[in-house]
Coordinates of C-alpha atoms in Angstrom, one line a residue:
X1 CA -82.3 -64.0 137.3
X2 CA -85.2 -63.1 139.6
X3 CA -82.9 -62.2 142.5
X4 CA -80.7 -60.1 140.2
X5 CA -83.8 -58.1 139.0
X6 CA -84.8 -57.6 142.7
X7 CA -81.3 -56.4 143.5
X8 CA -81.4 -54.0 140.5
X9 CA -84.7 -52.5 141.8
X10 CA -83.3 -52.1 145.4
X11 CA -80.3 -50.3 144.0
X12 CA -82.6 -48.0 142.0
X13 CA -84.6 -47.0 145.1
X14 CA -81.4 -46.5 147.2
X15 CA -80.0 -44.2 144.5
X16 CA -83.2 -42.1 144.5
X17 CA -82.8 -41.6 148.3
X18 CA -79.2 -40.5 147.7
X19 CA -80.2 -38.0 145.0
X20 CA -83.0 -36.7 147.2
X21 CA -80.4 -36.1 150.0
X22 CA -78.2 -34.2 147.6
X23 CA -81.0 -31.9 146.5
X24 CA -82.1 -31.3 150.1
X25 CA -78.6 -30.3 151.0
X26 CA -78.4 -28.0 148.0
X27 CA -81.8 -26.6 148.9
X28 CA -80.5 -25.7 152.4
X29 CA -77.4 -24.2 151.0
X30 CA -79.3 -21.9 148.6
X31 CA -81.8 -20.9 151.3
X32 CA -79.0 -19.9 153.6
X33 CA -77.3 -17.9 150.9
X34 CA -80.4 -16.2 149.6
X35 CA -82.0 -15.8 153.1
X36 CA -85.2 -17.1 151.5
X37 CA -86.4 -19.7 149.1
X38 CA -89.7 -20.4 147.3
X39 CA -91.8 -22.9 149.2
X40 CA -92.5 -24.9 146.1
X41 CA -88.8 -25.9 145.8
X42 CA -89.0 -27.7 149.1
X43 CA -90.9 -30.5 147.5
X44 CA -88.4 -31.0 144.6
X45 CA -86.2 -33.4 146.4
X46 CA -89.0 -35.9 146.8
X47 CA -90.3 -35.4 143.3
X48 CA -87.0 -36.2 141.6
X49 CA -88.3 -39.5 140.2
X50 CA -91.3 -37.8 138.5
X51 CA -90.4 -36.2 135.2
X52 CA -93.6 -34.1 135.4
X53 CA -92.1 -32.2 138.3
X54 CA -89.9 -30.4 135.8
X55 CA -92.8 -28.4 134.4
X56 CA -94.2 -27.5 137.9
X57 CA -92.2 -24.3 138.2
X58 CA -92.7 -22.4 141.5
X59 CA -94.0 -18.9 140.9
X60 CA -91.5 -17.2 143.2
X61 CA -88.5 -18.5 141.3
X62 CA -87.1 -15.6 139.4
X63 CA -83.4 -15.4 140.4
X64 CA -80.5 -17.1 138.6
X65 CA -79.8 -19.5 141.5
X66 CA -83.4 -20.5 141.5
X67 CA -83.2 -21.3 137.8
X68 CA -80.0 -23.2 138.3
X69 CA -81.6 -25.3 141.0
X70 CA -84.4 -26.2 138.7
X71 CA -81.9 -27.2 136.0
X72 CA -80.1 -29.4 138.6
X73 CA -83.4 -31.0 139.5
X74 CA -84.0 -31.7 135.8
X75 CA -80.6 -33.3 135.4
X76 CA -81.1 -35.5 138.5
X77 CA -84.6 -36.4 137.3
X78 CA -83.2 -37.7 134.0
X79 CA -80.4 -39.5 135.9
X80 CA -82.7 -41.2 138.3
X81 CA -84.9 -42.5 135.5
X82 CA -81.9 -43.8 133.6
X83 CA -80.5 -45.5 136.6
X84 CA -83.2 -48.2 136.6
X85 CA -82.5 -49.5 133.1
X86 CA -78.7 -48.9 133.5
X87 CA -78.5 -51.1 136.6
X88 CA -80.7 -53.7 135.1
X89 CA -78.5 -53.9 132.0
X90 CA -75.3 -54.1 134.0
X91 CA -76.4 -56.4 136.9
X92 CA -78.0 -58.9 134.5
X93 CA -75.6 -61.0 132.4
X94 CA -76.2 -61.2 128.7
X95 CA -75.5 -63.8 126.0
X96 CA -72.2 -63.0 124.4
X97 CA -69.6 -64.5 122.1
X98 CA -66.3 -65.1 123.8
X99 CA -63.0 -66.0 122.2
X100 CA -61.3 -69.1 123.6
X101 CA -57.6 -69.7 123.1
X102 CA -57.0 -67.4 120.2
X103 CA -53.9 -68.2 118.3
X104 CA -51.9 -66.1 115.8
X105 CA -51.1 -67.9 112.5
X106 CA -48.8 -65.3 111.0
X107 CA -48.7 -62.3 108.7
X108 CA -50.2 -62.7 105.2
X109 CA -47.6 -62.4 102.5
X110 CA -49.1 -63.1 99.0
X111 CA -51.5 -65.1 96.9
X112 CA -50.2 -67.9 94.6
X113 CA -52.4 -66.6 91.7
X114 CA -49.7 -65.0 89.6
X115 CA -48.3 -68.3 88.4
X116 CA -49.8 -71.6 87.3
X117 CA -51.0 -74.1 89.9
X118 CA -47.9 -75.7 91.5
X119 CA -48.9 -76.8 95.0
X120 CA -49.7 -80.5 95.0
X121 CA -52.0 -80.0 98.0
X122 CA -54.8 -78.7 95.7
X123 CA -55.9 -82.3 95.0
X124 CA -54.9 -85.7 96.2
X125 CA -53.8 -87.0 92.7
X126 CA -51.6 -84.0 91.9
X127 CA -47.9 -83.7 92.2
X128 CA -45.2 -81.2 91.2
X129 CA -44.3 -83.0 88.0
X130 CA -47.9 -83.3 86.6
X131 CA -48.7 -79.7 87.5
X132 CA -45.5 -78.4 85.9
X133 CA -46.4 -80.2 82.7
X134 CA -49.9 -78.5 82.7
X135 CA -51.7 -81.7 83.3
X136 CA -54.4 -80.2 85.5
X137 CA -56.7 -83.2 85.0
X138 CA -55.1 -84.4 88.2
X139 CA -57.7 -82.3 90.0
X140 CA -60.5 -84.6 88.6
X141 CA -60.8 -86.3 92.0
X142 CA -62.7 -84.7 93.6
X143 CA -63.2 -81.4 91.7
X144 CA -64.5 -82.7 88.4
X145 CA -67.4 -84.2 90.3
X146 CA -67.8 -81.0 92.4
X147 CA -68.1 -78.8 89.3
X148 CA -70.6 -81.2 87.7
X149 CA -72.6 -81.1 90.9
X150 CA -72.7 -77.3 90.8
X151 CA -73.7 -77.2 87.2
X152 CA -76.4 -79.8 87.8
X153 CA -77.7 -77.7 90.7
X154 CA -78.0 -74.6 88.5
X155 CA -79.6 -76.6 85.7
X156 CA -82.2 -77.8 88.2
X157 CA -82.8 -74.2 89.3
X158 CA -83.2 -73.0 85.7
X159 CA -85.6 -75.8 85.1
X160 CA -87.8 -74.7 88.1
X161 CA -87.7 -70.9 87.8
X162 CA -86.6 -70.4 84.1
X163 CA -84.2 -67.8 82.9
X164 CA -84.4 -64.6 84.9
X165 CA -82.2 -61.6 85.6
X166 CA -81.6 -62.9 89.1
X167 CA -80.7 -66.6 89.3
X168 CA -81.2 -68.1 92.7
X169 CA -78.9 -71.0 93.3
X170 CA -76.6 -71.3 96.4
X171 CA -73.2 -72.3 95.1
X172 CA -72.1 -74.8 97.8
X173 CA -69.2 -77.2 97.5
X174 CA -67.4 -79.5 99.9
X175 CA -63.8 -79.3 101.0
X176 CA -62.8 -82.3 103.2
X177 CA -64.9 -82.0 106.4
X178 CA -66.6 -78.7 105.7
X179 CA -69.0 -77.2 103.1
X180 CA -68.2 -73.8 101.5
X181 CA -70.7 -71.4 100.0
X182 CA -70.0 -68.4 97.7
X183 CA -71.2 -65.1 99.1
X184 CA -73.5 -63.5 96.5
X185 CA -75.0 -60.7 98.6
X186 CA -73.1 -58.1 96.6
X187 CA -74.8 -57.5 93.3
X188 CA -71.5 -56.7 91.6
X189 CA -69.0 -59.1 93.2
X190 CA -69.2 -62.7 94.3
X191 CA -66.9 -63.6 97.2
X192 CA -65.4 -67.0 96.9
X193 CA -64.1 -69.0 99.9
X194 CA -60.5 -70.2 99.5
X195 CA -60.2 -74.0 99.7
X196 CA -56.9 -73.7 101.5
X197 CA -58.7 -72.0 104.4
X198 CA -61.5 -74.7 104.1
X199 CA -58.9 -77.5 104.6
X200 CA -57.5 -75.7 107.6
X201 CA -61.0 -75.3 109.2
X202 CA -61.5 -79.0 108.5
X203 CA -58.4 -79.8 110.5
X204 CA -59.7 -77.5 113.3
X205 CA -63.0 -79.4 113.3
X206 CA -61.3 -82.8 113.6
X207 CA -59.3 -81.5 116.6
X208 CA -62.4 -80.2 118.1
X209 CA -64.4 -83.4 117.5
X210 CA -61.7 -85.6 119.0
X211 CA -61.3 -83.3 122.0
X212 CA -65.0 -83.2 123.0
X213 CA -65.2 -87.0 122.9
X214 CA -62.5 -87.3 125.5
X215 CA -63.2 -87.7 129.2
X216 CA -62.0 -85.6 130.8
X217 CA -61.7 -83.0 128.0
X218 CA -58.3 -81.3 127.4
X219 CA -57.9 -78.1 129.4
X220 CA -58.1 -75.9 126.2
X221 CA -61.6 -77.2 125.5
X222 CA -62.9 -77.5 129.1
X223 CA -64.8 -74.1 128.8
X224 CA -66.9 -75.5 126.0
X225 CA -69.0 -77.4 128.4
X226 CA -70.8 -74.2 129.6
X227 CA -71.3 -72.9 126.1
X228 CA -74.8 -72.7 124.5
X229 CA -73.2 -72.6 121.0
X230 CA -69.8 -72.9 119.5
X231 CA -68.1 -71.5 116.4
X232 CA -64.7 -72.5 114.9
X233 CA -63.3 -69.2 113.5
X234 CA -60.3 -68.7 111.3
X235 CA -59.2 -65.5 109.5
X236 CA -58.2 -65.9 105.9
X237 CA -58.3 -64.7 102.4
X238 CA -61.4 -64.6 100.2
X239 CA -61.5 -63.9 96.5
X240 CA -63.9 -61.5 94.8
X241 CA -65.1 -62.1 91.2
X242 CA -66.9 -59.5 89.0
X243 CA -67.8 -59.7 85.3
X244 CA -70.3 -60.7 82.8
X245 CA -71.1 -62.4 79.4
X246 CA -71.4 -60.5 76.1
X247 CA -72.0 -61.1 72.4
X248 CA -70.5 -58.8 69.8
X249 CA -68.0 -58.3 67.0
X250 CA -64.5 -59.7 67.1
X251 CA -61.6 -57.8 65.4
X252 CA -58.1 -59.2 65.3
X253 CA -55.0 -57.5 64.1
X254 CA -51.4 -58.7 64.0
X255 CA -49.5 -55.5 64.8
X256 CA -46.0 -56.9 65.1
X257 CA -43.8 -59.8 65.7
X258 CA -45.5 -62.0 68.4
X259 CA -47.9 -59.1 68.9
X260 CA -51.7 -59.4 68.3
X261 CA -54.5 -57.1 69.4
X262 CA -57.9 -58.7 69.9
X263 CA -60.9 -56.4 70.2
X264 CA -64.3 -57.7 71.5
X265 CA -67.5 -55.7 71.1
X266 CA -70.8 -55.7 73.1
X267 CA -69.2 -54.9 76.5
X268 CA -71.9 -53.1 78.6
X269 CA -71.0 -54.1 82.2
X270 CA -70.7 -50.5 83.4
X271 CA -72.1 -48.7 80.4
X272 CA -75.2 -46.5 80.2
X273 CA -78.4 -48.3 79.1
X274 CA -78.2 -49.0 75.3
X275 CA -74.5 -48.1 75.2
X276 CA -71.8 -50.7 74.4
X277 CA -68.0 -50.5 74.4
X278 CA -65.3 -52.5 72.6
X279 CA -62.6 -54.0 74.8
X280 CA -59.1 -54.7 73.3
X281 CA -56.4 -56.9 74.8
X282 CA -52.8 -57.7 73.9
X283 CA -51.9 -61.3 73.1
X284 CA -48.4 -62.7 72.3
X285 CA -45.0 -62.9 73.8
X286 CA -43.7 -59.8 72.0
X287 CA -45.5 -57.5 74.4
X288 CA -44.1 -56.2 77.7
X289 CA -46.0 -56.9 80.8
X290 CA -48.1 -59.9 81.7
X291 CA -50.2 -61.4 79.0
X292 CA -51.1 -65.1 79.2
X293 CA -53.1 -67.5 77.0
X294 CA -54.4 -71.0 77.8
X295 CA -56.7 -73.1 75.7
X296 CA -58.9 -76.2 76.2
X297 CA -61.9 -77.8 74.6
X298 CA -65.4 -78.8 75.6
X299 CA -66.5 -82.1 74.0
X300 CA -69.8 -81.9 72.2
X301 CA -71.4 -85.4 72.0
X302 CA -74.1 -84.1 69.6
X303 CA -71.9 -82.8 66.8
X304 CA -68.6 -84.4 67.6
X305 CA -67.1 -81.0 67.0
X306 CA -65.5 -79.5 70.1
X307 CA -66.1 -76.1 71.5
X308 CA -62.9 -74.1 71.8
X309 CA -62.3 -72.2 75.0
X310 CA -59.5 -69.6 75.0
X311 CA -58.6 -68.1 78.4
X312 CA -56.6 -64.8 78.3
X313 CA -55.1 -62.8 81.1
X314 CA -54.3 -59.2 80.2
X315 CA -52.6 -56.7 82.4
X316 CA -54.1 -53.8 80.4
X317 CA -57.3 -53.4 78.5
X318 CA -58.0 -50.6 76.0
X319 CA -61.5 -49.2 75.4
X320 CA -61.5 -47.3 72.1
X321 CA -64.2 -44.5 71.9
X322 CA -64.7 -44.9 68.1
X323 CA -64.0 -47.5 65.5
X324 CA -62.1 -45.2 63.2
X325 CA -59.0 -43.8 64.9
X326 CA -56.2 -43.9 62.3
X327 CA -53.5 -44.9 62.3
X328 CA -54.2 -47.5 65.0
X329 CA -57.9 -48.4 64.1
X330 CA -59.6 -48.4 60.8
X331 CA -63.2 -49.7 60.8
X332 CA -62.5 -51.1 64.2
X333 CA -59.7 -53.3 63.1
X334 CA -56.3 -52.9 64.8
X335 CA -53.6 -51.8 62.3
X336 CA -49.9 -52.7 62.0
X337 CA -48.8 -49.2 61.4
X338 CA -45.4 -47.8 62.3
X339 CA -47.1 -44.5 63.2
X340 CA -49.2 -46.2 65.9
X341 CA -47.6 -46.5 69.3
X342 CA -49.6 -49.5 70.7
X343 CA -47.8 -49.3 74.1
X344 CA -49.0 -45.8 74.5
X345 CA -52.5 -46.7 73.3
X346 CA -53.0 -49.2 76.1
X347 CA -51.9 -46.6 78.6
X348 CA -54.6 -44.2 77.5
X349 CA -57.3 -43.2 80.0
X350 CA -60.6 -45.2 79.8
X351 CA -63.8 -43.3 79.0
X352 CA -65.1 -43.4 82.6
X353 CA -63.9 -44.1 86.2
X354 CA -65.9 -47.3 86.4
X355 CA -64.4 -48.6 83.2
X356 CA -61.0 -47.6 84.5
X357 CA -61.5 -49.9 87.5
X358 CA -62.0 -52.8 85.1
X359 CA -59.1 -52.0 82.7
X360 CA -56.3 -53.6 84.7
X361 CA -55.6 -57.3 85.3
X362 CA -58.6 -58.8 83.4
X363 CA -59.4 -62.5 82.6
X364 CA -61.2 -62.8 79.2
X365 CA -62.7 -66.1 78.2
X366 CA -63.7 -66.5 74.5
X367 CA -66.0 -69.4 73.4
X368 CA -65.9 -70.6 69.8
X369 CA -68.8 -72.9 68.8
X370 CA -68.4 -74.5 65.4
X371 CA -70.8 -73.2 62.7
X372 CA -72.4 -70.7 65.2
X373 CA -69.5 -68.4 66.2
X374 CA -68.7 -65.8 63.6
X375 CA -66.5 -62.7 63.5
X376 CA -69.6 -60.6 63.9
X377 CA -71.2 -62.8 66.5
X378 CA -68.7 -63.9 69.2
X379 CA -69.6 -64.8 72.8
X380 CA -67.1 -63.9 75.5
X381 CA -66.9 -63.3 79.2
X382 CA -64.6 -61.1 81.4
X383 CA -63.6 -61.7 85.0
X384 CA -62.1 -59.2 87.3
X385 CA -60.6 -60.7 90.5
X386 CA -60.0 -59.1 93.9
X387 CA -58.5 -60.4 97.1
X388 CA -59.8 -59.5 100.5
X389 CA -59.8 -60.8 104.1
X390 CA -62.6 -62.2 106.1
X391 CA -63.4 -64.4 109.0
X392 CA -64.6 -67.9 108.3
X393 CA -66.9 -69.5 110.9
X394 CA -68.3 -73.0 111.3
X395 CA -70.8 -74.3 113.8
X396 CA -69.5 -77.8 114.6
X397 CA -72.8 -79.0 116.1
X398 CA -74.4 -81.9 114.1
X399 CA -77.8 -80.7 115.3
X400 CA -77.7 -77.1 114.1
X401 CA -75.2 -77.5 111.2
X402 CA -75.5 -81.0 109.8
X403 CA -73.6 -80.2 106.6
X404 CA -70.8 -78.4 108.4
X405 CA -71.5 -75.2 106.4
X406 CA -68.7 -72.6 106.8
X407 CA -69.8 -69.0 106.3
X408 CA -68.0 -65.7 105.7
X409 CA -68.9 -63.5 108.6
X410 CA -68.9 -60.3 106.6
X411 CA -72.2 -60.4 104.8
X412 CA -71.4 -57.6 102.4
X413 CA -67.6 -57.2 102.0
X414 CA -66.1 -54.5 99.8
X415 CA -62.6 -54.3 98.3
X416 CA -60.5 -51.7 100.2
X417 CA -60.2 -48.3 98.4
X418 CA -57.5 -48.3 95.8
X419 CA -57.5 -52.1 95.5
X420 CA -55.8 -53.3 92.3
X421 CA -57.4 -56.4 90.7
X422 CA -55.4 -59.6 91.3
X423 CA -53.0 -61.0 88.7
X424 CA -54.3 -64.5 87.9
X425 CA -52.7 -67.0 85.6
X426 CA -55.1 -68.4 83.1
X427 CA -54.2 -72.0 84.0
X428 CA -56.2 -71.7 87.2
X429 CA -59.4 -71.9 85.2
X430 CA -58.2 -75.0 83.5
X431 CA -57.6 -76.5 87.0
X432 CA -61.1 -75.6 87.9
X433 CA -62.4 -77.6 84.8
X434 CA -59.9 -80.4 85.6
X435 CA -58.5 -80.4 82.1
X436 CA -55.0 -80.4 80.7
X437 CA -53.6 -77.6 78.6
X438 CA -55.0 -78.0 75.1
X439 CA -57.0 -81.0 76.5
X440 CA -60.7 -81.8 76.2
X441 CA -63.4 -81.9 78.9
X442 CA -65.4 -85.1 78.2
X443 CA -68.7 -84.3 76.6
X444 CA -70.4 -86.7 78.9
X445 CA -69.7 -84.5 81.9
X446 CA -72.7 -82.4 83.1
X447 CA -70.6 -79.2 83.1
X448 CA -69.6 -79.6 79.5
X449 CA -73.1 -80.4 78.3
X450 CA -74.7 -77.5 80.2
X451 CA -72.1 -74.9 79.1
X452 CA -72.4 -76.0 75.4
X453 CA -76.2 -75.8 75.6
X454 CA -76.1 -72.2 77.0
X455 CA -73.5 -71.2 74.4
X456 CA -75.7 -72.4 71.6
X457 CA -78.7 -70.5 73.0
X458 CA -76.6 -67.3 73.4
X459 CA -75.4 -67.6 69.8
X460 CA -78.8 -68.3 68.3
X461 CA -80.6 -65.7 66.2
X462 CA -83.4 -65.1 68.8
X463 CA -81.0 -64.8 71.8
X464 CA -81.7 -62.1 74.3
X465 CA -80.1 -60.7 77.4
X466 CA -81.5 -63.5 79.6
X467 CA -79.5 -66.1 77.7
X468 CA -76.3 -64.0 78.4
X469 CA -77.3 -63.7 82.0
X470 CA -77.5 -67.5 82.4
X471 CA -74.2 -67.9 80.5
X472 CA -72.6 -65.3 82.7
X473 CA -73.7 -67.1 85.9
X474 CA -72.4 -70.5 84.7
X475 CA -69.1 -69.0 83.5
X476 CA -68.9 -67.5 87.0
X477 CA -69.5 -70.9 88.6
X478 CA -66.6 -72.4 86.6
X479 CA -64.4 -69.5 87.5
X480 CA -65.4 -69.8 91.1
X481 CA -64.2 -73.4 91.1
X482 CA -60.7 -72.5 89.7
X483 CA -60.2 -69.4 91.7
X484 CA -61.1 -71.2 95.0
X485 CA -58.0 -73.4 94.5
X486 CA -55.7 -70.4 94.7
X487 CA -53.7 -70.6 97.9
X488 CA -51.8 -68.0 100.0
X489 CA -48.4 -67.8 101.7
X490 CA -47.5 -66.5 105.2
X491 CA -44.6 -64.2 105.7
X492 CA -41.3 -65.7 107.0
X493 CA -41.0 -62.8 109.5
X494 CA -39.8 -60.0 107.2
X495 CA -43.2 -58.3 106.8
X496 CA -44.8 -55.8 109.2
X497 CA -48.6 -56.1 109.5
X498 CA -50.7 -53.5 107.5
X499 CA -54.0 -53.3 105.7
X500 CA -52.7 -55.4 102.8
X501 CA -50.7 -57.8 105.0
X502 CA -52.9 -58.5 108.1
X503 CA -52.2 -60.9 110.9
X504 CA -54.2 -64.1 110.4
X505 CA -55.6 -65.8 113.5
X506 CA -57.7 -68.7 114.6
X507 CA -59.9 -69.2 117.7
X508 CA -63.0 -70.9 119.1
X509 CA -66.0 -68.7 120.0
X510 CA -68.4 -69.8 122.7
X511 CA -71.9 -68.4 123.3
X512 CA -72.2 -68.0 127.1
X513 CA -73.9 -65.9 129.8
X514 CA -71.4 -63.2 130.7
X515 CA -70.8 -59.6 131.8
X516 CA -69.3 -57.2 129.4
X517 CA -69.5 -53.9 127.5
X518 CA -69.8 -55.2 124.0
X519 CA -73.1 -53.4 123.2
X520 CA -73.8 -49.6 123.1
X521 CA -76.5 -50.0 125.7
X522 CA -74.1 -51.6 128.2
X523 CA -71.6 -48.8 127.6
X524 CA -74.4 -46.2 128.2
X525 CA -75.3 -48.1 131.4
X526 CA -71.8 -48.0 132.6
X527 CA -71.6 -44.2 132.0
X528 CA -74.8 -43.7 134.0
X529 CA -73.5 -46.0 136.8
X530 CA -70.2 -44.0 137.0
X531 CA -72.1 -40.7 137.3
X532 CA -74.3 -42.4 140.0
X533 CA -71.1 -43.4 141.9
X534 CA -69.9 -39.8 141.7
X535 CA -73.2 -38.6 143.1
X536 CA -73.0 -41.0 146.0
X537 CA -69.4 -39.8 146.8
X538 CA -70.7 -36.2 146.6
X539 CA -73.5 -37.0 149.0
X540 CA -71.0 -38.5 151.5
X541 CA -68.7 -35.5 151.2
X542 CA -71.6 -33.1 151.7
X543 CA -72.7 -35.0 154.8
X544 CA -69.1 -35.0 156.2
X545 CA -68.6 -31.3 155.5
X546 CA -71.9 -30.3 157.2
X547 CA -71.8 -32.9 159.9
X548 CA -72.2 -30.4 162.8
X549 CA -75.5 -29.2 161.3
X550 CA -76.5 -32.3 159.4
X551 CA -80.1 -33.3 159.2
X552 CA -81.9 -35.8 157.1
X553 CA -84.5 -34.5 154.6
X554 CA -87.8 -33.6 156.2
X555 CA -91.0 -35.0 154.8
X556 CA -93.7 -33.0 153.1
X557 CA -96.0 -33.6 156.1
X558 CA -93.5 -32.0 158.5
X559 CA -92.9 -29.1 156.1
X560 CA -96.6 -28.6 155.8
X561 CA -97.0 -28.6 159.6
X562 CA -94.3 -26.0 159.9
X563 CA -95.9 -23.9 157.2
X564 CA -99.3 -24.0 159.0
X565 CA -97.6 -23.0 162.3
X566 CA -96.1 -20.0 160.7
X567 CA -97.8 -16.6 161.2
X568 CA -97.1 -14.3 158.2
X569 CA -95.7 -10.9 158.9
X570 CA -98.4 -8.5 157.5
X571 CA -96.9 -5.3 158.9
X572 CA -96.8 -3.9 155.5
X573 CA -100.6 -3.9 155.5
X574 CA -100.8 -2.1 158.9
X575 CA -101.3 -5.4 160.7
X576 CA -98.8 -5.9 163.5
X577 CA -99.3 -9.7 163.3
X578 CA -100.7 -9.9 166.9
X579 CA -103.9 -11.7 165.9
X580 CA -103.6 -15.4 165.4
X581 CA -106.2 -15.7 162.7
X582 CA -105.5 -18.5 160.3
X583 CA -104.7 -17.2 156.8
X584 CA -104.3 -19.0 153.4
X585 CA -100.7 -19.6 152.5
X586 CA -99.8 -18.2 149.0
X587 CA -96.9 -20.1 147.6
X588 CA -95.9 -17.1 145.6
X589 CA -95.3 -14.9 148.6
X590 CA -94.2 -17.3 151.3
X591 CA -90.4 -17.9 151.4
X592 CA -88.7 -20.5 153.5
X593 CA -85.3 -20.7 155.2
X594 CA -83.8 -24.0 156.4
X595 CA -81.2 -24.1 159.1
X596 CA -80.5 -27.6 160.4
X597 CA -83.8 -29.0 161.6
X598 CA -85.3 -25.5 161.8
X599 CA -87.5 -24.2 159.0
X600 CA -88.5 -20.6 159.1
X601 CA -90.7 -18.7 156.7
X602 CA -90.6 -15.1 155.5
X603 CA -92.8 -13.1 153.2
X604 CA -91.6 -11.1 150.3

């Protein structure tokens, strides 16, 4: 590094000499065109490295060409002072991330969320038959223990910090050889790593670990020996989850054959402070569109009366502005009136744009606790799900990343504009709980005990918003578990890449000393260097063009000697100039003309 810094300084000095030569040649050209030149300008070519020289304006410079020369000196002064850091930036290598052997996986096609879990790869004990029968308890190994672990971690955090508006608990779970963490940097949306991508990164890690143990290493991995750090990178899908927990009135109306409307009060996710809305969904097979209902139970070891958990997916949500709106609503209760077109009601515009963004494709989870839940006091949660794309990265070093934590590289992702929430079958939440349809989660499990305790607190007479905040967080943890199991499919070649169907890739990134233009400073340095090269070429061309009369720039001492040898012509004052008396040289009246190595002076 020391030799490179020395070379950078030598290059800077050499460039200053080149610029000085250009200014001297321009000075000679202007003096020959003007037949005179202010003496103060003769020192500009040696002052080009001093920014203060820009304010030392010779008194005799009043013509346009003189002004242009000073502007040229100013530009070259800035260029010379930029050349030093520019050459230092470019001549010295910097630490950079380099992709090694990138590989295209294919074009993203779709998520598998619209239907119930069918892929046996989601858990080692699952197969197509058990999943088709709705027996999602096959995911118990290993995911029942994973969910209990997450609930125990949050319970520990609540025990340490108490119930607060902001719950600090990193949601970390394991998928084969890697650990995955939910990205909670966005206040509105949690971004959930997809376990399918986690399994693929796990396979990448096993290939990497086996390769680095070989001697010699495979050719693909040979460049890793010079790396200061390594990252295994894979592009994939990530799932966003937004929502909250609420307590309010429940109104249910049967409005037709296999048609029910359920309306839940207390919704304040995007409402003004103190304002609450009612949210209505359609339930039943008589409706058009996608409306799905799944049910399971949480075993309560204290009362032996299970908590009922109803999971609904609704493709449309209606937000009535007032409880009385005959003929569809009377006292907030949906009516079975032939005069009410319920299909048109659910197509009505929501009261605000933010509410509109949460009125399509919504998961609603209703919790019914025996003896505590009432029509006027119902606890429920809503979940809005998005799909996005991100880069997963894992440091495979056992020294810097012992738990093989895999991170999402985008710290604060946002859904692309116009993104429609994802259609998610309600059975995915059952798979997250490792429970069959209409089955019961054992009351001895930590997740069941913790959730029932939070539900009872939220339904108590002295419950406040902190109880709902804690419940919302835990409901989100359970939803994270189920949503992380949703996989994706790659195109069979019929799709062209676009914003919603990107090309997914995998690669290994190494951190090495290298040259490149990845930073803005290096790009600026390259621009300065290119301008410097053009200046060198200009200097060469000027030297060739004026080769017959070419002369190297004269020093200030030689110019001063020439000035002292000059006898001003004072004939205008009646003096014929015959006496050789020494006189002071006034820079404002003495003009110079340079021809080759000859410098002559004139007075105004």
